[in-house]
Coordinates of C-alpha atoms (C1' of nucleotides) in Angstrom, one line a residue:
Chain A
M175 CA 15.3 -8.0 0.1
M176 CA 17.1 -6.1 2.9
R177 CA 19.2 -3.3 1.6
T178 CA 22.2 -2.2 3.6
I179 CA 21.8 1.5 4.5
S180 CA 24.5 3.3 2.8
N181 CA 27.6 4.8 4.7
N182 CA 28.0 7.6 2.3
N183 CA 26.4 10.6 3.3
E184 CA 25.2 11.2 -0.2
V185 CA 22.2 13.1 0.7
E186 CA 23.6 16.6 1.3
N187 CA 22.4 19.3 3.6
D188 CA 20.5 21.5 1.8
Y189 CA 22.3 24.6 3.5
E190 CA 23.8 24.6 7.1
G191 CA 21.9 23.8 9.9
S192 CA 18.9 22.3 7.7
L193 CA 17.4 18.9 8.7
K194 CA 18.7 16.0 6.8
K195 CA 16.6 13.9 4.6
G196 CA 17.1 10.9 2.8
P197 CA 18.6 7.6 3.5
W198 CA 19.7 6.8 7.1
T199 CA 23.5 6.3 7.7
Q200 CA 24.6 3.7 10.3
D201 CA 26.2 6.7 12.6
E202 CA 22.6 8.2 12.4
D203 CA 21.3 4.5 13.5
A204 CA 23.9 4.3 16.2
I205 CA 22.8 7.4 17.6
L206 CA 19.3 7.2 17.5
I207 CA 19.2 4.0 19.0
D208 CA 22.0 5.4 22.1
Y209 CA 19.4 8.0 22.6
V210 CA 16.1 5.8 22.7
N211 CA 17.8 3.4 24.9
T212 CA 18.5 6.2 27.4
Y213 CA 15.7 8.3 27.2
G214 CA 13.0 5.9 25.9
E215 CA 10.5 6.6 23.0
G216 CA 8.4 9.4 22.6
N217 CA 8.9 13.1 22.4
W218 CA 10.5 12.9 19.5
N219 CA 10.9 16.4 18.6
S220 CA 13.4 16.8 21.4
V221 CA 15.5 13.7 19.6
P222 CA 17.2 16.4 17.3
K223 CA 17.7 18.8 19.8
N224 CA 19.1 16.4 22.5
S225 CA 21.3 14.0 20.3
G226 CA 23.0 16.1 17.8
L227 CA 20.8 14.2 14.9
S228 CA 20.2 16.6 11.8
R229 CA 16.7 14.9 11.3
C230 CA 13.4 15.7 12.4
G231 CA 11.4 14.2 15.2
K232 CA 9.2 12.8 12.9
S233 CA 11.9 11.4 10.8
C234 CA 13.5 9.8 13.9
R235 CA 10.2 8.1 15.1
L236 CA 9.9 6.7 11.4
R237 CA 13.3 5.4 11.8
W238 CA 12.8 4.0 15.3
A239 CA 9.6 2.6 14.6
N240 CA 10.1 1.0 10.6
H241 CA 13.7 -0.1 11.5
L242 CA 15.7 0.2 14.5
R243 CA 13.4 -1.0 17.4
P244 CA 13.7 -4.4 18.7
N245 CA 11.7 -7.2 17.7
L246 CA 11.2 -6.3 14.6
K247 CA 10.9 -9.1 11.8
K248 CA 12.9 -8.8 8.8
G249 CA 12.4 -10.6 5.7
A250 CA 9.9 -11.6 3.1
F251 CA 6.4 -12.2 4.7
S252 CA 5.8 -15.7 5.4
P253 CA 3.1 -17.7 3.7
E254 CA 1.1 -17.3 6.9
E255 CA 1.6 -13.7 7.0
E256 CA 0.7 -13.0 3.5
R257 CA -2.7 -14.7 3.9
V258 CA -3.4 -12.9 7.0
I259 CA -2.8 -9.6 5.4
V260 CA -5.0 -10.4 2.5
D261 CA -7.9 -11.5 4.8
L262 CA -7.3 -8.8 6.8
H263 CA -7.2 -6.6 3.9
A264 CA -10.6 -7.5 2.7
K265 CA -12.0 -6.8 6.2
L266 CA -10.2 -3.9 7.6
G267 CA -9.1 -2.0 4.1
N268 CA -6.2 0.2 3.9
K269 CA -5.9 -0.1 7.6
W270 CA -2.0 -0.6 7.7
A271 CA -1.5 0.1 11.5
R272 CA -4.4 -2.3 12.4
M273 CA -3.2 -4.7 10.1
A274 CA 0.5 -4.5 11.5
S275 CA -1.1 -4.8 15.0
Q276 CA -1.9 -8.5 13.7
L277 CA 1.6 -9.4 12.5
P278 CA 4.0 -9.1 15.5
G279 CA 7.1 -7.7 14.4
R280 CA 5.8 -6.1 11.2
T281 CA 5.4 -2.6 10.5
D282 CA 2.6 -0.7 8.9
N283 CA 4.8 0.4 5.9
E284 CA 5.9 -3.1 5.5
I285 CA 2.5 -4.5 5.1
K286 CA 1.4 -1.5 2.9
N287 CA 4.5 -1.9 0.5
F288 CA 3.7 -5.6 0.5
W289 CA 0.2 -4.8 -0.8
N290 CA 0.9 -2.0 -3.3
T291 CA 3.4 -4.0 -4.9
R292 CA 1.3 -7.0 -5.5
I293 CA -2.0 -4.8 -6.2
K294 CA -0.1 -3.4 -8.7
R295 CA 1.5 -6.5 -10.1
R296 CA -2.3 -8.1 -10.2
E297 CA -4.0 -4.9 -11.6
R298 CA -1.5 -5.0 -14.5
A299 CA -2.2 -8.7 -15.2
G300 CA -5.9 -8.0 -15.0
L301 CA -6.4 -10.5 -12.0
P302 CA -8.5 -10.3 -9.1
I303 CA -7.4 -8.7 -5.7
Y304 CA -9.0 -11.3 -3.4
P305 CA -9.4 -14.9 -3.3
P306 CA -13.0 -15.9 -3.7
E307 CA -13.0 -17.4 -0.5
V308 CA -11.7 -14.5 1.1
I309 CA -14.4 -12.4 -0.6
R310 CA -17.0 -14.9 0.7
D311 CA -15.7 -14.8 4.2
A312 CA -15.1 -11.0 4.4
T313 CA -18.8 -10.4 2.7
L314 CA -20.0 -12.7 6.0
Y315 CA -17.9 -10.9 8.1
H316 CA -19.5 -7.4 7.4
I317 CA -23.1 -8.8 7.2
R318 CA -22.8 -9.9 10.8
E319 CA -21.4 -6.5 11.4
E320 CA -24.1 -5.0 10.2
Q321 CA -26.4 -7.0 12.2
Y322 CA -25.2 -5.6 15.3
F323 CA -23.9 -2.1 14.3
D324 CA -27.2 -1.3 11.6
Q325 CA -28.0 2.2 12.7
P326 CA -30.9 3.2 11.6
Y327 CA -30.8 6.9 12.6
N328 CA -27.2 7.6 12.0
S329 CA -26.6 7.0 8.3
S330 CA -24.5 9.7 7.4
L331 CA -22.3 7.6 5.0
S332 CA -23.2 8.3 1.7
S333 CA -24.9 6.1 -0.5
S334 CA -24.9 8.3 -3.4
S335 CA -22.1 6.4 -4.7
F336 CA -22.2 2.5 -4.9
P337 CA -18.4 1.4 -4.3
P338 CA -16.8 -1.2 -6.5
L339 CA -18.4 -3.5 -4.0
L340 CA -17.1 -7.1 -5.4
S341 CA -15.0 -5.2 -8.1
S342 CA -12.1 -6.1 -5.7
S343 CA -12.7 -9.5 -7.3
Y344 CA -12.7 -8.6 -10.6
P345 CA -10.4 -7.3 -13.0
K346 CA -11.1 -3.5 -12.8
K347 CA -8.9 -1.1 -11.8
L348 CA -9.2 -0.2 -7.9
N349 CA -8.7 3.0 -6.8
A350 CA -8.4 3.1 -3.1
S351 CA -7.9 6.6 -3.1
S352 CA -11.0 7.8 -4.7
H353 CA -14.3 7.7 -3.3
Y354 CA -13.5 4.5 -1.1
H355 CA -11.0 5.9 0.7
A356 CA -14.0 8.1 2.4
L357 CA -15.5 4.9 3.3
V358 CA -12.6 3.3 4.8
N359 CA -11.1 5.9 6.4
P360 CA -12.9 7.1 9.4
K361 CA -11.1 10.2 9.6
K362 CA -12.9 11.5 6.6
L363 CA -16.2 10.5 7.9
N364 CA -18.7 12.9 9.3
A365 CA -18.2 13.6 13.1
S366 CA -21.6 11.8 13.9
N367 CA -20.4 8.5 12.8
H368 CA -18.0 8.7 16.0
Y369 CA -16.5 5.6 17.6
R370 CA -18.5 3.7 20.0
G371 CA -17.0 1.2 21.2
P372 CA -14.7 0.6 24.3
L373 CA -12.4 3.1 25.2
N374 CA -9.1 3.2 26.3
H375 CA -8.9 4.8 30.0
K376 CA -6.0 6.4 29.7
K377 CA -6.1 8.0 26.1
N378 CA -10.0 8.0 25.8
Q379 CA -9.3 6.3 22.7
P380 CA -10.9 3.4 20.8
I381 CA -9.5 0.5 22.0
S382 CA -8.3 -1.4 19.0
L383 CA -10.7 -4.6 18.4
Y384 CA -7.9 -6.1 16.5
G385 CA -4.9 -5.1 19.4
S386 CA -2.1 -7.5 19.9
S387 CA -2.7 -11.1 20.0
S388 CA -2.5 -11.5 23.6
N389 CA -5.3 -9.2 24.6
L390 CA -8.1 -9.2 21.5
F391 CA -11.3 -8.4 22.1
N392 CA -11.2 -8.6 26.1
N393 CA -9.0 -5.1 26.9
N394 CA -10.3 -3.4 30.1
G395 CA -12.3 -6.2 30.9
F396 CA -14.5 -6.4 27.6
V397 CA -15.6 -10.0 27.6
I398 CA -15.4 -12.0 25.0
S399 CA -18.6 -13.8 24.1
N400 CA -19.1 -17.1 22.2
N401 CA -22.7 -16.9 22.3
Y402 CA -22.5 -15.6 18.7
A403 CA -21.6 -18.7 16.8
R404 CA -19.3 -17.4 13.8
P405 CA -18.7 -20.6 11.4
V406 CA -15.2 -21.1 10.8
S407 CA -14.6 -22.2 7.3
H408 CA -11.5 -24.2 6.4
D409 CA -10.0 -21.1 5.0
Y410 CA -9.8 -19.9 8.6
Q411 CA -8.1 -22.9 10.0
Y412 CA -4.5 -21.6 9.5
Y413 CA -5.4 -18.8 12.0
N414 CA -5.2 -21.6 14.3
N415 CA -1.4 -22.1 13.5
G416 CA 0.0 -19.2 15.3
F417 CA -2.6 -16.8 14.6
N418 CA -5.5 -15.9 16.8
T419 CA -8.6 -16.4 14.8
S420 CA -10.7 -14.0 16.9
S421 CA -8.4 -11.7 15.5
I422 CA -10.3 -11.3 12.2
M423 CA -13.6 -12.1 13.9
P424 CA -16.3 -9.7 14.0
P425 CA -16.6 -7.5 16.9
L426 CA -18.8 -9.3 19.3
A427 CA -21.5 -7.8 21.8
P428 CA -20.5 -7.6 25.4
S429 CA -21.5 -11.2 26.7
S430 CA -23.4 -9.3 29.8
V431 CA -25.0 -7.1 27.3
S432 CA -26.2 -9.8 25.0
S433 CA -26.4 -13.2 26.1
S434 CA -28.4 -14.8 23.7
I435 CA -27.4 -15.6 20.0
T436 CA -30.0 -12.9 19.0
P437 CA -28.2 -9.8 17.7
P438 CA -29.2 -6.9 19.8
D439 CA -31.7 -4.2 18.5
S440 CA -29.6 -1.0 17.1
V441 CA -31.8 1.1 19.4
T442 CA -32.5 0.0 22.7
P443 CA -34.0 1.9 25.6
A444 CA -31.9 3.8 27.5
S445 CA -32.9 1.4 30.7
S446 CA -30.7 -1.1 29.1
N447 CA -27.9 -1.7 31.2
V448 CA -25.0 -1.4 28.5
S449 CA -22.3 0.6 30.8
G450 CA -21.7 -2.2 33.1
V451 CA -18.8 -3.5 31.1
D452 CA -15.7 -2.0 32.0
G453 CA -14.6 -0.2 29.0
F454 CA -17.5 -0.4 27.3
M455 CA -19.5 3.0 26.4
G456 CA -22.9 3.1 25.4
A457 CA -23.6 6.2 23.6
S458 CA -26.9 8.0 23.7
S459 CA -29.2 9.2 20.8
K460 CA -32.2 11.4 21.0
V461 CA -35.3 10.2 18.8
N462 CA -38.4 12.0 18.8
N463 CA -37.3 13.3 22.0
E464 CA -37.0 9.9 23.5
Q465 CA -33.6 8.9 25.0
Y466 CA -32.1 6.1 23.4
E467 CA -29.0 4.1 24.5
V468 CA -26.9 2.8 21.3
S469 CA -24.5 0.1 22.4
Q470 CA -22.9 -0.5 19.3
F471 CA -19.4 -0.3 17.8
S472 CA -19.0 1.8 14.7
P473 CA -18.6 -0.5 11.8
Q474 CA -16.8 2.5 10.1
E475 CA -13.6 1.8 12.7
N476 CA -12.9 -1.5 11.0
I477 CA -14.6 -1.2 7.4
G478 CA -12.6 -2.6 4.8
L479 CA -13.2 -2.7 1.0
L480 CA -15.7 -5.3 1.3
G481 CA -16.9 -3.9 4.2
A482 CA -17.4 -0.7 2.1
L483 CA -19.7 -3.0 0.1
V484 CA -22.2 -3.9 3.0
V485 CA -22.0 -0.3 4.5
D486 CA -23.1 0.9 1.0
G487 CA -25.7 -1.7 0.5
R488 CA -27.3 -1.1 3.6
S489 CA -27.4 2.4 3.3
I490 CA -29.1 1.2 0.2
L491 CA -31.5 -0.7 1.9
R492 CA -31.9 1.9 4.4
N493 CA -34.7 4.6 4.1
N494 CA -32.2 7.6 4.3
K495 CA -35.5 9.5 5.3
T496 CA -35.3 7.7 8.7
R497 CA -33.6 10.5 10.3
S498 CA -36.4 12.8 9.1
E499 CA -38.6 14.0 12.2
D500 CA -41.4 12.5 11.0
S501 CA -40.3 9.1 11.0
T502 CA -41.8 7.1 14.0
V503 CA -39.5 4.9 16.0
V504 CA -41.7 2.0 15.4
A505 CA -41.9 2.3 11.8
A506 CA -38.4 2.7 11.5
A507 CA -37.9 -0.2 13.6
E508 CA -40.0 -2.5 11.7
K509 CA -38.3 -1.4 8.7
S510 CA -34.9 -2.1 10.0
S511 CA -36.3 -5.3 11.3
N512 CA -37.1 -6.5 8.0
K513 CA -33.8 -5.5 6.6
R514 CA -32.3 -7.6 9.4
K515 CA -34.2 -10.5 8.8
S516 CA -33.0 -10.2 4.5
I517 CA -29.8 -10.1 6.0
V518 CA -29.8 -13.1 8.6
I519 CA -31.6 -15.1 5.8
M520 CA -28.9 -13.9 3.0
E521 CA -26.1 -14.8 5.7
N522 CA -27.5 -18.3 6.5
A523 CA -27.7 -19.1 3.0
L524 CA -24.4 -18.3 2.2
E525 CA -23.0 -19.9 5.0
R526 CA -24.9 -23.4 4.6
G527 CA -24.9 -23.3 0.8
T528 CA -28.5 -23.5 0.6
T529 CA -30.6 -21.0 -1.3
V530 CA -32.1 -18.1 0.2
E531 CA -35.5 -19.0 -1.4
S532 CA -35.3 -22.3 0.7
A533 CA -34.5 -20.2 4.0
L534 CA -37.3 -17.7 3.1
K535 CA -40.0 -20.5 2.6
K536 CA -38.9 -22.4 5.8
K537 CA -39.3 -19.1 7.8
K538 CA -42.8 -18.5 5.9
N539 CA -44.1 -22.0 6.3
S540 CA -43.1 -22.1 10.2
G541 CA -46.3 -20.5 10.7
K542 CA -48.5 -21.4 8.1
S543 CA -49.5 -24.6 6.4
S544 CA -47.1 -25.9 3.5
N545 CA -48.4 -24.7 0.3
E546 CA -45.0 -25.1 -1.3
T547 CA -43.7 -24.3 -4.5
P548 CA -40.6 -26.3 -5.4
V549 CA -37.5 -25.3 -3.7
S550 CA -34.5 -24.8 -5.7
S551 CA -32.0 -27.6 -5.1
S552 CA -29.7 -26.8 -7.8
G553 CA -28.8 -23.3 -6.8
T554 CA -25.9 -24.1 -4.5
G555 CA -23.8 -21.7 -6.0
K556 CA -23.0 -18.2 -4.7
K557 CA -24.7 -16.6 -7.7
Q558 CA -27.9 -18.6 -7.5
I559 CA -27.9 -17.8 -4.1
A560 CA -27.5 -14.3 -4.2
K561 CA -30.2 -14.3 -7.4
E562 CA -32.6 -15.8 -4.6
A563 CA -31.6 -13.6 -1.9
S564 CA -32.8 -10.6 -4.1
L565 CA -35.9 -12.3 -4.8
A566 CA -36.4 -13.2 -1.2
L567 CA -35.9 -9.7 -0.3
E568 CA -38.7 -8.6 -2.5
E569 CA -40.8 -11.2 -1.2
I570 CA -40.6 -9.8 2.3
D571 CA -41.1 -6.5 0.9
V572 CA -37.5 -4.7 1.5
S573 CA -36.6 -2.2 -0.8
W574 CA -33.9 -3.4 -3.1
D575 CA -32.1 -0.9 -5.2
D576 CA -30.5 -2.4 -8.6
D577 CA -27.1 -1.7 -7.6
L578 CA -27.2 -4.3 -4.7
C579 CA -28.9 -6.7 -6.8
S580 CA -26.1 -6.1 -9.3
L581 CA -23.6 -7.2 -6.4
L582 CA -25.5 -10.2 -5.7
N583 CA -26.1 -11.4 -9.0
N584 CA -22.5 -10.7 -9.5
F585 CA -21.4 -12.7 -6.8
P586 CA -18.3 -14.5 -7.9
T587 CA -19.1 -18.1 -8.5
E588 CA -17.0 -21.5 -8.0
M589 CA -14.0 -20.1 -8.3
P590 CA -11.4 -22.6 -6.9
T591 CA -9.1 -21.1 -4.1
P592 CA -5.7 -20.7 -5.3
E593 CA -3.1 -22.8 -3.5
W594 CA -1.1 -20.1 -2.1
Y595 CA -4.1 -19.3 0.0
S596 CA -5.5 -22.7 0.8
G597 CA -2.4 -23.6 2.5
G598 CA -0.8 -25.3 -0.3
D599 CA 3.2 -25.1 -1.4
H600 CA 4.2 -21.7 -1.2
K601 CA 7.1 -20.0 -2.6
A602 CA 7.6 -16.7 -1.3
E603 CA 7.0 -14.2 -4.1
S604 CA 9.6 -11.9 -3.1
S605 CA 10.9 -12.0 -6.7
G606 CA 7.6 -12.1 -8.0
R607 CA 9.0 -13.8 -10.9
E608 CA 9.2 -17.5 -10.4
T609 CA 6.5 -19.6 -11.6
H610 CA 5.6 -22.9 -10.4
Q611 CA 2.5 -25.3 -10.6
Q612 CA 1.3 -27.6 -7.9
P613 CA 1.8 -31.3 -8.6
N614 CA -1.5 -32.1 -7.5
A615 CA -3.5 -29.3 -9.1
P616 CA -7.3 -29.2 -8.6
P617 CA -9.1 -29.5 -12.0
P618 CA -9.2 -27.2 -14.5
P619 CA -10.5 -23.5 -14.1
I620 CA -14.0 -22.6 -14.1
D621 CA -13.6 -19.1 -14.4
Q622 CA -10.8 -18.2 -16.3
E623 CA -11.7 -14.7 -17.2
L624 CA -11.2 -13.8 -13.1
G625 CA -8.0 -15.6 -13.2
W626 CA -8.5 -17.8 -10.2
N627 CA -7.7 -20.6 -11.8
N628 CA -5.4 -23.4 -11.0
V629 CA -2.8 -22.0 -13.7
G630 CA -1.2 -19.0 -13.4
T631 CA -3.4 -17.2 -11.0
S632 CA -1.8 -17.3 -8.0
W633 CA 0.2 -14.3 -6.2
N634 CA 2.9 -16.8 -6.8
N635 CA 2.6 -17.9 -10.2
M636 CA 0.9 -15.1 -11.6
P637 CA 1.5 -14.6 -15.6
S638 CA 4.3 -12.9 -16.7
I639 CA 3.6 -9.3 -16.9
C640 CA 4.9 -7.3 -19.8
Chain B
dA22 C1' 27.7 -4.2 -21.9
dA23 C1' 24.2 -1.2 -21.8
dC24 C1' 19.4 -0.2 -21.2
dA25 C1' 14.9 -0.3 -19.4
dG26 C1' 11.6 -2.2 -17.0
dC27 C1' 10.1 -3.7 -12.7
dA28 C1' 9.7 -4.7 -7.8
dA29 C1' 10.9 -4.0 -3.2
dC30 C1' 12.0 -0.8 -0.1
dA31 C1' 12.8 3.4 2.6
dA32 C1' 11.5 7.9 3.4
dC33 C1' 9.0 12.1 3.1
dC34 C1' 4.9 14.6 3.2
dG35 C1' 0.2 16.3 4.5
dC36 C1' -3.8 15.5 7.6
dA37 C1' -6.0 14.5 11.3
dA38 C1' -6.7 13.4 16.1
dC39 C1' -4.8 13.6 20.5
dC40 C1' -2.7 15.8 24.3
dT41 C1' -1.6 19.7 27.5
dA42 C1' -0.9 23.9 29.3
Chain C
dT189 C1' -12.0 26.7 25.6
dT190 C1' -8.6 27.3 22.9
dA191 C1' -4.0 27.4 20.7
dG192 C1' 0.3 25.0 19.9
dG193 C1' 2.9 21.0 20.0
dT194 C1' 3.1 15.7 19.6
dT195 C1' 2.1 11.6 17.6
dG196 C1' 0.1 8.5 14.3
dC197 C1' -2.0 7.0 10.0
dG198 C1' -1.8 6.5 5.1
dG199 C1' -0.6 8.1 0.1
dT200 C1' 3.1 9.2 -2.5
dT201 C1' 7.6 9.6 -4.4
dG202 C1' 12.6 8.3 -4.7
dT203 C1' 16.6 5.2 -4.5
dT204 C1' 18.2 0.9 -5.3
dG205 C1' 19.1 -3.5 -7.3
dC206 C1' 17.9 -7.6 -10.0
dT207 C1' 16.0 -9.5 -14.6
dG208 C1' 15.1 -9.7 -19.5
dT209 C1' 16.1 -7.8 -23.9

DNA sequence: AACAGCAACAACCGCAACCTA
DNA sequence: TTAGGTTGCGGTTGTTGCTGT
């Protein structure tokens, strides 16, 4: 619903000469458009001086960016856009600007408003925020990130508080501005978690790995590698219909750095050539007086709510004392290796729908004579997988915090994907009041408690909110 | 018709990072 | 190296219109 800007200058100046606030008038818009067309964008503080507008530069920039600049898409979000937003939010968190970069013509403010209004609605209805499929894929996404970005010696992220983890999938109030904020907002992070990815040569800024759809993952010669196979579930098929799938894929190692499927160790000898790729900057760190090249991106750069889940889980897994001067590189590496194995096992099990126990047994038996205990065949549910994942992790002697076990054991189980997400008939929910049902609705809900049933559970047909 | 509640949207504010002299 | 200016981002608040009672 677009509201026309009133011509009435109802917002009076506080006093003569002050900068005006409130809604913009058409006249003001015209002045700003004319100014930008003449002088171009930027140097916003000079706009009020040179154009005669009684608006601060900041306000001018915002007005231009959100409403006046060309190629802005107006109107309600399309179903595809909405699904992209949900997916991106699961992966990135409240990174509105980055999300906007994935949605041409959309502004961060639009996306933010879209999200907030729907979150509020769902919260009020006591419904989960993300569809289960999104949770699963985002979890895999972050697990993969962790495989690449595990930083045994750089663990300044707090693990003191276990974030809501999958709380986003449960009818639990989400307070995005609480401790979670510290996890998703890189600005709030400890300086030691600085970005280590490719940099923009001009500004010496990190290159957004989620940049415009035309240059994803290959800015500044950063080569996209397909070596690291990412299973694309049917849930992501829609991305190929006008949206770039790679935009939501985990960051990939430069092909010249890692040409095999094996994730690079987080700490590699300094002799490794990681600076050969233009735009990719390897950072050095000293451990026990030895120089190591750390070639990795900071996962904190694109962490989402579910990312916080994994990061905190990782922090739990990680021995927080590994930064101690007494730790040896070897010991830490072994520990890290075990943890990574566990993650791989979990991940593979989640992907294939097999049990972690089975995966682990296969791994164990690959070097031993068979002395098998029956392998669970019924545990294809995520809950079962998660449960067995924790068992598997115990077996390989990885310390496993109760909280993380709780996370795995509470992994949402067998919740059907709502029709709006799975590409069914979608009705714009801008009004938020209409109700509709799929004529060929899948079987009745399995987990009505969480609201991911087929009757009145999608964002389009949420139950009426009192 | 009047009112309340709500959703959607626009705009502001504070903070932090970046840039440059 | 530093300080001031600029820009970008995310959270919050205010406004408007619609719907239901």
